[in-house]
Amino acid sequence: MDKKTVYSGIQPSGSLTLGNYLGALKNFIGLQDEYNCLYCIVDMHAITVAQDPKLLRKNTLDVLALYLAAGLDPEKSIIYIQSHVPQHAELGWILNTISSIGQLQRMTQFKDKSKKSKEVMAGILNYPVLMAADILLYQTSYVPVGEDQKQHVELTRDLAQRFNSKYSDTFTMPDILTPKSGARIMSLQNPEAKMSKSDSDENSYILLLDDEDATRRKIKRAVTDSLNSMAYKDDQPGLKNLINIYSSFTGESVENIVSKYEGQGYGVFKADLGDVIVEGLRPLRESFKEIRSDKSYLEKVYKEGADKASYLANKTLRKVYKKMGFIPR
Ligand code: AMP
Ligand code: TRP
């Protein structure tokens, strides 16, 4: 039987955080042998908020190098940059014609982002439709992402369903794939909010490219509580988040971690967690430097990736155009 397809993407809008890693990137690696995987750097999504062109160029190559440093293998997976494959924008437009504005306005991320800006651009509203196009172009079965993307994958399913029932079976129905622990890593300073690279407080996140001292320091400063009791409970959200991070790196169960540190105070646990993260990220941090400085290798990877992705995307798009009544050239 043919292998099923896995698809995911990360925006090159700033440096990646531990949340991006544990919620998404880390899980991409293990899927490469069992599935046909496509991993995209979604630059066209990143421009839904203002970007400095120079910085966007840098961040795009940073994310590509992080993909490779984390263990994505261009021999196994298709790794590419979204704007190199124009079919994404084309299918995005088609799907916009069957998307309900009301449904898009109900997306949590839209509500959050539009609250923060004075003038709300149409791209912010339509962005989940472009994400649906990314996924549907490749007949994707599984989408490994963090929990914050759940609503967008549901929208993708709605759009696939709507198109399929109007024009006959065309798109595969995708399912979300979230990790057991790490699907929602919270801010180290405010455990009610998700860890995000756009947070103004840099103690709230750990960047994959932070150095070891900063990593340890940020964990030491992470907000916990005054109960001073090692437990995994909703009313100790800061500690719960740290235990999740520990468990994501080591694979140890939450129960094990709690009993290991019971009665020891948070300081010991935090110091160990700092080590766990530093050790867990060391191989990635080391190979990043080497890969990032090899411009011609990076170029080779994204060019070959774009060729392979375009071929697949075109197959789907041709079918879509034909079914809708566009005249083939
Ligand atoms: P983004 O940076 O928004 O492009 O997100 C890239 C991937 O990282 C998506 O799969 C997100 O769901 C995931 N992600 C982002 N922040 C977090 C977080 N705090 N916890 C878990 N996953 C996250
Ligand atoms: N919207 C996702 C995010 O903000 C990124 C993304 C764009 C994506 N296209 C995708 C994720 C397709 C999975 C599949 O994190």
PDB file of C-alpha atoms in Angstrom, residues 103-242:
ATOM      1  CA  GLN A 103     -16.442  31.077  10.158  1.00  0.00           C
ATOM      2  CA  LEU A 104     -13.110  32.838   9.572  1.00  0.00           C
ATOM      3  CA  GLN A 105     -14.064  35.596  12.005  1.00  0.00           C
ATOM      4  CA  ARG A 106     -14.684  32.966  14.674  1.00  0.00           C
ATOM      5  CA  MET A 107     -11.103  31.625  14.547  1.00  0.00           C
ATOM      6  CA  THR A 108      -9.450  32.233  17.928  1.00  0.00           C
ATOM      7  CA  GLN A 109      -6.167  33.337  16.375  1.00  0.00           C
ATOM      8  CA  PHE A 110      -7.988  35.851  14.186  1.00  0.00           C
ATOM      9  CA  LYS A 111      -9.811  37.264  17.195  1.00  0.00           C
ATOM     10  CA  ASP A 112      -6.568  37.581  19.171  1.00  0.00           C
ATOM     11  CA  LYS A 113      -4.519  39.083  16.369  1.00  0.00           C
ATOM     12  CA  SER A 114      -7.164  41.505  15.146  1.00  0.00           C
ATOM     13  CA  LYS A 115      -7.726  42.805  18.683  1.00  0.00           C
ATOM     14  CA  LYS A 116      -4.072  43.816  18.781  1.00  0.00           C
ATOM     15  CA  SER A 117      -4.051  45.882  15.566  1.00  0.00           C
ATOM     16  CA  LYS A 118      -5.733  49.172  14.725  1.00  0.00           C
ATOM     17  CA  GLU A 119      -6.347  48.358  11.103  1.00  0.00           C
ATOM     18  CA  VAL A 120      -7.142  44.699  10.421  1.00  0.00           C
ATOM     19  CA  MET A 121      -5.740  43.447   7.120  1.00  0.00           C
ATOM     20  CA  ALA A 122      -7.630  40.897   5.021  1.00  0.00           C
ATOM     21  CA  GLY A 123      -4.647  38.538   5.059  1.00  0.00           C
ATOM     22  CA  ILE A 124      -5.086  37.915   8.793  1.00  0.00           C
ATOM     23  CA  LEU A 125      -8.665  36.840   8.201  1.00  0.00           C
ATOM     24  CA  ASN A 126      -7.862  34.678   5.174  1.00  0.00           C
ATOM     25  CA  TYR A 127      -4.698  33.106   6.533  1.00  0.00           C
ATOM     26  CA  PRO A 128      -6.308  29.831   7.687  1.00  0.00           C
ATOM     27  CA  VAL A 129      -7.623  29.367   4.134  1.00  0.00           C
ATOM     28  CA  LEU A 130      -4.064  29.508   2.820  1.00  0.00           C
ATOM     29  CA  MET A 131      -3.128  26.962   5.477  1.00  0.00           C
ATOM     30  CA  ALA A 132      -5.962  24.734   4.211  1.00  0.00           C
ATOM     31  CA  ALA A 133      -4.574  25.071   0.680  1.00  0.00           C
ATOM     32  CA  ASP A 134      -1.095  24.048   1.930  1.00  0.00           C
ATOM     33  CA  ILE A 135      -2.507  20.897   3.441  1.00  0.00           C
ATOM     34  CA  LEU A 136      -5.002  19.935   0.723  1.00  0.00           C
ATOM     35  CA  LEU A 137      -2.606  20.417  -2.214  1.00  0.00           C
ATOM     36  CA  TYR A 138      -0.683  17.320  -1.165  1.00  0.00           C
ATOM     37  CA  GLN A 139      -3.554  14.967  -0.275  1.00  0.00           C
ATOM     38  CA  THR A 140      -2.380  15.015   3.336  1.00  0.00           C
ATOM     39  CA  SER A 141      -3.568  12.467   5.912  1.00  0.00           C
ATOM     40  CA  TYR A 142      -1.777  13.824   8.998  1.00  0.00           C
ATOM     41  CA  VAL A 143      -0.808  17.310  10.143  1.00  0.00           C
ATOM     42  CA  PRO A 144       1.675  17.344  13.068  1.00  0.00           C
ATOM     43  CA  VAL A 145       1.162  20.688  14.851  1.00  0.00           C
ATOM     44  CA  GLY A 146       0.667  22.136  18.314  1.00  0.00           C
ATOM     45  CA  GLU A 147      -2.779  22.388  19.856  1.00  0.00           C
ATOM     46  CA  ASP A 148      -3.212  26.037  18.823  1.00  0.00           C
ATOM     47  CA  GLN A 149      -3.671  24.880  15.220  1.00  0.00           C
ATOM     48  CA  LYS A 150      -6.583  22.536  15.942  1.00  0.00           C
ATOM     49  CA  GLN A 151      -9.238  24.968  14.779  1.00  0.00           C
ATOM     50  CA  HIS A 152      -7.382  25.594  11.535  1.00  0.00           C
ATOM     51  CA  VAL A 153      -7.176  21.882  10.755  1.00  0.00           C
ATOM     52  CA  GLU A 154     -10.907  21.614  11.440  1.00  0.00           C
ATOM     53  CA  LEU A 155     -11.536  24.445   8.994  1.00  0.00           C
ATOM     54  CA  THR A 156      -9.382  22.591   6.453  1.00  0.00           C
ATOM     55  CA  ARG A 157     -11.609  19.542   6.851  1.00  0.00           C
ATOM     56  CA  ASP A 158     -14.733  21.666   6.406  1.00  0.00           C
ATOM     57  CA  LEU A 159     -13.377  23.152   3.191  1.00  0.00           C
ATOM     58  CA  ALA A 160     -12.312  19.750   1.840  1.00  0.00           C
ATOM     59  CA  GLN A 161     -15.742  18.378   2.626  1.00  0.00           C
ATOM     60  CA  ARG A 162     -17.481  21.301   0.990  1.00  0.00           C
ATOM     61  CA  PHE A 163     -15.414  21.028  -2.188  1.00  0.00           C
ATOM     62  CA  ASN A 164     -15.698  17.240  -2.340  1.00  0.00           C
ATOM     63  CA  SER A 165     -19.455  17.278  -1.998  1.00  0.00           C
ATOM     64  CA  LYS A 166     -19.870  20.017  -4.588  1.00  0.00           C
ATOM     65  CA  TYR A 167     -17.461  18.690  -7.242  1.00  0.00           C
ATOM     66  CA  SER A 168     -16.925  14.983  -6.345  1.00  0.00           C
ATOM     67  CA  ASP A 169     -14.144  13.440  -4.282  1.00  0.00           C
ATOM     68  CA  THR A 170     -10.968  15.497  -4.748  1.00  0.00           C
ATOM     69  CA  PHE A 171      -9.222  16.116  -1.434  1.00  0.00           C
ATOM     70  CA  THR A 172      -8.068  13.672   1.259  1.00  0.00           C
ATOM     71  CA  MET A 173      -9.481  14.456   4.722  1.00  0.00           C
ATOM     72  CA  PRO A 174      -6.581  15.418   7.001  1.00  0.00           C
ATOM     73  CA  ASP A 175      -6.308  14.642  10.728  1.00  0.00           C
ATOM     74  CA  ILE A 176      -4.358  16.617  13.295  1.00  0.00           C
ATOM     75  CA  LEU A 177      -1.458  14.881  15.047  1.00  0.00           C
ATOM     76  CA  THR A 178      -0.538  16.472  18.387  1.00  0.00           C
ATOM     77  CA  PRO A 179       2.208  15.212  20.712  1.00  0.00           C
ATOM     78  CA  LYS A 180       1.268  13.596  24.066  1.00  0.00           C
ATOM     79  CA  SER A 181       3.226  16.129  26.055  1.00  0.00           C
ATOM     80  CA  GLY A 182       4.389  19.381  24.519  1.00  0.00           C
ATOM     81  CA  ALA A 183       1.274  20.172  22.449  1.00  0.00           C
ATOM     82  CA  ARG A 184       0.902  23.410  24.386  1.00  0.00           C
ATOM     83  CA  ILE A 185       4.010  24.816  26.035  1.00  0.00           C
ATOM     84  CA  MET A 186       3.187  27.843  28.143  1.00  0.00           C
ATOM     85  CA  SER A 187       5.016  31.106  28.792  1.00  0.00           C
ATOM     86  CA  LEU A 188       7.645  30.801  31.556  1.00  0.00           C
ATOM     87  CA  GLN A 189       6.455  34.116  33.015  1.00  0.00           C
ATOM     88  CA  ASN A 190       2.709  33.753  32.598  1.00  0.00           C
ATOM     89  CA  PRO A 191       1.635  30.113  32.532  1.00  0.00           C
ATOM     90  CA  GLU A 192      -1.866  31.140  31.389  1.00  0.00           C
ATOM     91  CA  ALA A 193      -0.501  32.197  27.972  1.00  0.00           C
ATOM     92  CA  LYS A 194       1.201  30.027  25.378  1.00  0.00           C
ATOM     93  CA  MET A 195       4.934  30.407  24.857  1.00  0.00           C
ATOM     94  CA  SER A 196       5.306  32.656  21.861  1.00  0.00           C
ATOM     95  CA  LYS A 197       8.184  34.247  19.983  1.00  0.00           C
ATOM     96  CA  SER A 198       6.155  37.464  19.696  1.00  0.00           C
ATOM     97  CA  ASP A 199       6.025  37.915  23.508  1.00  0.00           C
ATOM     98  CA  SER A 200       7.670  41.179  24.579  1.00  0.00           C
ATOM     99  CA  ASP A 201       9.262  39.573  27.668  1.00  0.00           C
ATOM    100  CA  GLU A 202      12.225  37.497  26.600  1.00  0.00           C
ATOM    101  CA  ASN A 203      12.248  35.604  29.887  1.00  0.00           C
ATOM    102  CA  SER A 204       8.919  34.097  28.852  1.00  0.00           C
ATOM    103  CA  TYR A 205      10.406  31.894  26.140  1.00  0.00           C
ATOM    104  CA  ILE A 206      13.469  29.824  25.389  1.00  0.00           C
ATOM    105  CA  LEU A 207      14.735  30.156  21.844  1.00  0.00           C
ATOM    106  CA  LEU A 208      16.262  27.184  20.096  1.00  0.00           C
ATOM    107  CA  LEU A 209      19.194  29.467  19.382  1.00  0.00           C
ATOM    108  CA  ASP A 210      19.591  30.828  22.936  1.00  0.00           C
ATOM    109  CA  ASP A 211      22.926  29.979  24.490  1.00  0.00           C
ATOM    110  CA  GLU A 212      23.233  27.538  27.377  1.00  0.00           C
ATOM    111  CA  ASP A 213      23.498  30.194  30.076  1.00  0.00           C
ATOM    112  CA  ALA A 214      20.368  31.988  28.901  1.00  0.00           C
ATOM    113  CA  THR A 215      18.530  28.666  28.756  1.00  0.00           C
ATOM    114  CA  ARG A 216      19.410  27.784  32.344  1.00  0.00           C
ATOM    115  CA  ARG A 217      18.755  31.303  33.600  1.00  0.00           C
ATOM    116  CA  LYS A 218      15.281  31.480  32.058  1.00  0.00           C
ATOM    117  CA  ILE A 219      14.289  28.169  33.645  1.00  0.00           C
ATOM    118  CA  LYS A 220      15.604  29.325  37.013  1.00  0.00           C
ATOM    119  CA  ARG A 221      13.502  32.481  36.724  1.00  0.00           C
ATOM    120  CA  ALA A 222      10.380  30.670  35.535  1.00  0.00           C
ATOM    121  CA  VAL A 223       7.292  31.525  37.556  1.00  0.00           C
ATOM    122  CA  THR A 224       6.050  28.715  39.817  1.00  0.00           C
ATOM    123  CA  ASP A 225       4.042  29.075  43.046  1.00  0.00           C
ATOM    124  CA  SER A 226       4.483  29.400  46.791  1.00  0.00           C
ATOM    125  CA  LEU A 227       3.090  25.943  47.683  1.00  0.00           C
ATOM    126  CA  ASN A 228       6.537  24.420  47.370  1.00  0.00           C
ATOM    127  CA  SER A 229       5.050  21.015  46.697  1.00  0.00           C
ATOM    128  CA  MET A 230       6.023  18.925  43.695  1.00  0.00           C
ATOM    129  CA  ALA A 231       2.736  18.105  41.944  1.00  0.00           C
ATOM    130  CA  TYR A 232       1.156  18.088  38.481  1.00  0.00           C
ATOM    131  CA  LYS A 233      -2.005  20.092  39.023  1.00  0.00           C
ATOM    132  CA  ASP A 234      -4.024  22.775  37.251  1.00  0.00           C
ATOM    133  CA  ASP A 235      -3.699  25.104  40.232  1.00  0.00           C
ATOM    134  CA  GLN A 236       0.105  24.924  39.871  1.00  0.00           C
ATOM    135  CA  PRO A 237       0.228  25.842  36.168  1.00  0.00           C
ATOM    136  CA  GLY A 238       3.825  27.101  36.130  1.00  0.00           C
ATOM    137  CA  LEU A 239       5.164  23.889  37.629  1.00  0.00           C
ATOM    138  CA  LYS A 240       2.883  21.807  35.415  1.00  0.00           C
ATOM    139  CA  ASN A 241       4.385  23.471  32.351  1.00  0.00           C
ATOM    140  CA  LEU A 242       7.937  22.767  33.527  1.00  0.00           C
TER     141      LEU A 242
END
